[in-house]
Coordinates of N, CA, C and O in Angstrom, one line a residue:
F1 N 0.8 -1.2 0.0 CA 0.0 0.0 0.0 C 0.9 1.2 0.0 O 1.8 1.4 0.8
I2 N 0.6 2.2 -0.9 CA 1.5 3.4 -1.0 C 0.5 4.6 -1.2 O -0.5 4.5 -1.8
Q3 N 0.9 5.7 -0.6 CA 0.2 6.9 -0.7 C 1.3 8.1 -0.9 O 2.2 8.1 0.0
D4 N 1.2 8.9 -1.9 CA 2.0 10.1 -2.0 C 1.1 11.3 -2.1 O 0.1 11.3 -2.9
T5 N 1.3 12.3 -1.3 CA 0.5 13.5 -1.2 C 1.5 14.7 -1.3 O 2.4 14.8 -0.5
S6 N 1.3 15.5 -2.3 CA 2.1 16.7 -2.5 C 1.4 18.0 -2.2 O 0.1 18.0 -2.1
S7 N 2.1 19.1 -2.2 CA 1.5 20.4 -2.1 C 0.8 20.6 -0.7 O -0.2 21.4 -0.7
I8 N 1.3 20.0 0.3 CA 0.7 20.2 1.7 C 1.2 21.5 2.3 O 2.5 21.6 2.4
T9 N 0.3 22.4 2.6 CA 0.7 23.7 3.2 C 0.0 24.0 4.5 O 0.2 25.0 5.1
T10 N -0.9 23.1 5.0 CA -1.6 23.3 6.2 C -1.6 22.1 7.1 O -1.3 21.0 6.7
N11 N -1.9 22.3 8.4 CA -2.0 21.3 9.3 C -3.3 20.4 9.1 O -4.3 21.0 8.6
G12 N -3.2 19.2 9.4 CA -4.4 18.3 9.3 C -4.1 16.9 8.9 O -2.9 16.6 8.5
A13 N -5.0 16.0 9.1 CA -4.8 14.6 8.8 C -5.0 14.4 7.3 O -5.8 15.0 6.6
G14 N -4.2 13.4 6.7 CA -4.4 13.1 5.3 C -5.5 12.0 5.2 O -6.1 11.6 6.1
T15 N -5.7 11.7 3.9 CA -6.7 10.7 3.6 C -6.3 9.3 4.1 O -5.1 8.9 4.0
T16 N -7.2 8.6 4.7 CA -7.0 7.3 5.3 C -6.8 6.3 4.2 O -7.5 6.2 3.3
V17 N -5.8 5.4 4.5 CA -5.5 4.3 3.6 C -6.0 3.0 4.3 O -5.6 2.7 5.4
N18 N -7.0 2.3 3.6 CA -7.6 1.1 4.1 C -6.7 -0.1 3.8 O -6.5 -0.4 2.7
L19 N -6.2 -0.7 4.9 CA -5.3 -1.8 4.7 C -5.9 -3.1 5.1 O -5.3 -4.2 5.2
S20 N -7.2 -3.1 5.4 CA -7.9 -4.2 6.0 C -8.0 -5.5 5.1 O -8.1 -6.6 5.6
S21 N -7.8 -5.3 3.8 CA -7.7 -6.5 2.9 C -6.5 -7.3 3.1 O -6.4 -8.5 2.8
A22 N -5.4 -6.7 3.6 CA -4.1 -7.3 3.9 C -3.4 -6.6 5.0 O -2.6 -5.7 4.7
V23 N -3.7 -6.9 6.2 CA -3.2 -6.1 7.4 C -1.7 -5.9 7.3 O -1.0 -6.9 7.1
A24 N -1.3 -4.7 7.4 CA 0.1 -4.4 7.3 C 0.8 -4.4 8.7 O 0.1 -4.1 9.7
T25 N 2.1 -4.6 8.7 CA 2.8 -4.6 10.0 C 4.1 -3.8 9.9 O 4.8 -3.6 10.9
K26 N 4.5 -3.3 8.7 CA 5.7 -2.5 8.6 C 5.3 -1.2 7.9 O 4.6 -1.2 6.8
F27 N 5.7 -0.1 8.4 CA 5.3 1.2 7.9 C 6.5 2.2 7.7 O 7.4 2.2 8.6
T28 N 6.5 3.0 6.7 CA 7.5 4.0 6.4 C 6.9 5.2 6.0 O 5.9 5.2 5.2
M29 N 7.4 6.4 6.4 CA 6.9 7.7 6.0 C 8.1 8.5 5.6 O 9.1 8.5 6.4
T30 N 8.0 9.2 4.5 CA 9.1 10.2 4.1 C 8.4 11.5 4.0 O 7.3 11.6 3.5
V31 N 9.2 12.5 4.4 CA 8.7 13.9 4.2 C 9.8 14.7 3.5 O 10.9 14.7 3.8
D32 N 9.4 15.3 2.4 CA 10.2 16.2 1.6 C 9.7 17.6 1.5 O 8.5 17.7 1.2
R33 N 10.5 18.5 1.8 CA 10.1 19.9 1.8 C 10.3 20.4 0.3 O 11.5 20.4 -0.1
T34 N 9.3 20.8 -0.4 CA 9.5 21.3 -1.8 C 9.5 22.8 -1.9 O 9.9 23.3 -2.9
A35 N 9.1 23.5 -0.8 CA 9.3 25.0 -0.7 C 9.3 25.4 0.7 O 8.8 24.7 1.6
G36 N 10.0 26.5 1.0 CA 10.1 27.0 2.4 C 11.4 26.6 3.0 O 12.3 26.0 2.4
A37 N 11.6 27.1 4.2 CA 12.9 26.8 4.9 C 12.7 26.6 6.4 O 13.7 26.5 7.1
T38 N 11.5 26.4 6.9 CA 11.3 26.1 8.3 C 11.6 24.6 8.6 O 11.0 23.7 8.0
N39 N 12.6 24.4 9.5 CA 13.0 23.1 9.9 C 12.1 22.4 10.9 O 12.0 21.2 10.9
V40 N 11.6 23.2 11.8 CA 10.8 22.6 12.9 C 9.4 22.3 12.4 O 8.7 23.2 12.0
V41 N 9.0 21.0 12.4 CA 7.7 20.5 12.0 C 7.3 19.4 12.9 O 8.1 19.0 13.8
E42 N 6.1 19.0 12.7 CA 5.7 17.7 13.3 C 4.7 17.0 12.4 O 3.6 17.5 12.2
I43 N 5.1 15.9 11.9 CA 4.3 15.1 11.0 C 4.3 13.7 11.6 O 5.3 13.1 11.9
D44 N 3.1 13.2 12.0 CA 2.9 11.9 12.6 C 2.4 10.9 11.6 O 1.5 11.2 10.8
L45 N 2.9 9.7 11.7 CA 2.4 8.5 11.0 C 1.5 7.8 12.0 O 1.9 7.5 13.1
Q46 N 0.2 7.7 11.6 CA -0.8 7.1 12.5 C -1.4 5.9 12.0 O -1.5 5.7 10.8
C47 N -1.8 5.0 12.9 CA -2.6 3.8 12.5 C -3.8 3.6 13.4 O -3.9 4.1 14.5
S48 N -4.7 2.7 12.9 CA -5.9 2.4 13.6 C -6.3 1.0 13.3 O -6.1 0.5 12.2
I49 N -6.9 0.4 14.3 CA -7.5 -1.0 14.1 C -8.9 -0.9 13.5 O -9.2 -1.6 12.6
S50 N -9.6 0.2 13.9 CA -11.0 0.2 13.6 C -11.4 1.5 12.7 O -12.6 1.7 12.5
D51 N -10.5 2.3 12.3 CA -10.7 3.5 11.6 C -11.5 4.5 12.4 O -12.2 5.4 11.9
S52 N -11.3 4.4 13.7 CA -12.0 5.5 14.6 C -11.0 6.1 15.5 O -11.0 7.3 15.7
A53 N -10.1 5.3 16.2 CA -9.1 5.9 17.1 C -7.8 5.7 16.5 O -7.3 4.6 16.3
Y54 N -7.1 6.8 16.2 CA -5.8 6.7 15.5 C -4.7 7.0 16.6 O -4.8 7.9 17.4
I55 N -3.6 6.2 16.5 CA -2.5 6.4 17.4 C -1.2 6.7 16.6 O -1.1 6.3 15.4
Q56 N -0.3 7.5 17.2 CA 0.9 7.9 16.5 C 1.9 6.7 16.7 O 2.1 6.2 17.8
I57 N 2.5 6.2 15.5 CA 3.4 5.2 15.6 C 4.8 5.6 15.2 O 5.8 4.9 15.4
A58 N 4.9 6.8 14.5 CA 6.2 7.4 14.1 C 6.0 8.9 13.9 O 4.9 9.3 13.6
T59 N 7.1 9.6 14.1 CA 7.0 11.1 14.0 C 8.3 11.6 13.4 O 9.4 11.2 13.6
I60 N 8.1 12.7 12.6 CA 9.2 13.5 12.0 C 9.0 14.9 12.6 O 8.0 15.5 12.4
T61 N 10.1 15.4 13.2 CA 10.0 16.8 13.8 C 11.1 17.7 13.3 O 11.1 18.9 13.8
D62 N 12.0 17.3 12.4 CA 13.0 18.2 12.0 C 13.3 17.9 10.5 O 13.6 16.7 10.1
L63 N 13.3 18.9 9.7 CA 13.6 18.8 8.2 C 15.0 19.3 7.9 O 15.2 19.6 6.7
T64 N 15.9 19.5 8.8 CA 17.2 20.0 8.5 C 17.9 19.2 7.4 O 18.5 19.8 6.5
N65 N 17.8 17.9 7.5 CA 18.5 17.1 6.4 C 17.5 16.4 5.6 O 17.5 15.1 5.5
E66 N 16.5 17.1 5.1 CA 15.4 16.5 4.3 C 15.8 16.1 2.9 O 16.8 16.6 2.4
P67 N 15.2 15.1 2.3 CA 14.0 14.4 2.9 C 14.3 13.5 4.1 O 15.4 13.1 4.2
V68 N 13.3 13.3 4.9 CA 13.5 12.6 6.2 C 12.6 11.4 6.1 O 11.5 11.4 5.6
L69 N 13.1 10.3 6.7 CA 12.4 9.0 6.7 C 12.2 8.5 8.1 O 13.1 8.7 9.0
A70 N 11.1 8.0 8.4 CA 10.8 7.3 9.7 C 10.1 6.0 9.4 O 9.2 6.0 8.5
S71 N 10.5 5.0 10.1 CA 9.9 3.7 9.9 C 9.7 2.9 11.2 O 10.4 3.1 12.1
I72 N 8.8 1.9 11.1 CA 8.5 1.1 12.3 C 8.0 -0.2 11.8 O 7.3 -0.3 10.8
G73 N 8.3 -1.3 12.6 CA 7.8 -2.6 12.2 C 7.1 -3.2 13.4 O 7.1 -2.7 14.5
N74 N 6.5 -4.4 13.2 CA 5.9 -5.2 14.2 C 4.7 -4.5 14.9 O 4.4 -4.6 16.1
V75 N 4.0 -3.7 14.0 CA 2.7 -3.0 14.5 C 1.7 -3.4 13.5 O 1.8 -3.2 12.3
A76 N 0.6 -4.1 13.9 CA -0.5 -4.5 13.0 C -1.5 -3.4 12.9 O -2.1 -3.0 14.0
C77 N -1.8 -2.9 11.7 CA -2.9 -1.9 11.5 C -3.7 -2.2 10.4 O -3.3 -2.7 9.3
N78 N -5.0 -1.9 10.5 CA -6.0 -2.0 9.4 C -6.1 -0.7 8.6 O -6.6 -0.7 7.4
Y79 N -5.7 0.4 9.2 CA -5.8 1.8 8.5 C -4.5 2.6 8.9 O -4.0 2.5 10.0
M80 N -4.1 3.4 7.9 CA -3.0 4.3 8.2 C -3.3 5.7 7.6 O -4.1 5.8 6.7
R81 N -2.6 6.7 8.1 CA -2.7 8.1 7.6 C -1.6 8.9 8.2 O -0.9 8.5 9.2
Y82 N -1.3 10.0 7.5 CA -0.4 11.0 8.1 C -1.2 12.0 8.8 O -2.4 12.3 8.5
N83 N -0.6 12.7 9.8 CA -1.3 13.9 10.4 C -0.2 15.0 10.6 O 0.8 14.8 11.3
V84 N -0.4 16.1 9.9 CA 0.5 17.2 10.0 C 0.0 18.0 11.2 O -1.1 18.7 11.2
V85 N 0.8 18.0 12.3 CA 0.5 18.8 13.5 C 1.1 20.2 13.3 O 0.4 21.2 13.7
T86 N 2.3 20.3 12.8 CA 2.9 21.6 12.5 C 3.6 21.5 11.2 O 4.6 20.9 11.0
V87 N 3.1 22.2 10.2 CA 3.6 22.2 8.8 C 4.9 23.0 8.7 O 5.7 22.7 7.9
G88 N 5.1 24.0 9.6 CA 6.2 24.9 9.5 C 5.9 26.1 8.6 O 5.5 25.9 7.5
A89 N 6.1 27.3 9.2 CA 5.8 28.5 8.5 C 6.4 28.6 7.1 O 7.6 28.4 7.0
G90 N 5.6 28.8 6.1 CA 6.1 28.9 4.7 C 6.4 27.6 4.0 O 6.8 27.7 2.8
N91 N 6.3 26.5 4.6 CA 6.7 25.2 4.0 C 5.6 24.7 3.1 O 4.4 24.8 3.4
T92 N 6.0 23.9 2.1 CA 5.2 23.1 1.3 C 5.8 21.7 1.3 O 7.0 21.6 1.1
L93 N 5.0 20.7 1.7 CA 5.6 19.3 1.9 C 5.0 18.3 0.9 O 3.9 18.5 0.5
T94 N 5.8 17.3 0.7 CA 5.3 16.1 0.1 C 5.5 14.9 1.1 O 6.6 14.8 1.6
I95 N 4.4 14.2 1.4 CA 4.5 13.1 2.3 C 4.2 11.8 1.6 O 3.2 11.7 0.9
S96 N 5.0 10.8 1.8 CA 4.8 9.5 1.2 C 4.7 8.5 2.3 O 5.5 8.5 3.2
L97 N 3.8 7.6 2.1 CA 3.6 6.5 3.1 C 3.6 5.2 2.3 O 3.2 5.1 1.2
I98 N 4.2 4.2 3.0 CA 4.2 2.8 2.5 C 3.9 1.8 3.6 O 4.5 2.0 4.7
A99 N 3.1 0.9 3.4 CA 2.8 -0.2 4.4 C 3.0 -1.5 3.7 O 2.6 -1.7 2.5
S100 N 3.5 -2.5 4.4 CA 3.7 -3.8 3.9 C 3.5 -4.9 5.0 O 3.5 -4.5 6.2
R101 N 3.4 -6.1 4.6 CA 3.2 -7.2 5.6 C 4.5 -7.8 6.0 O 5.5 -7.6 5.5

């Protein structure tokens, strides 16, 4: 399962990816700043079992050496999404997610 979202300039959760047809256990998120210069950000990779309560399983908080990658394994999820908590003043981001079994 892969999701690429570009031109992100505001805080908020991304579109949910439904993994329930093949529950994933390994997750990776990359964040690439395509415009701007603010290094302090917070982008969370979130997962859910039931598509109602999402928990943070990985976080990126610094874009000094972007693009930045965060990954985690051994977590079973039926749904995943990113959540931009702090986009960083003037930034435009591309966020990519991948989930595998």
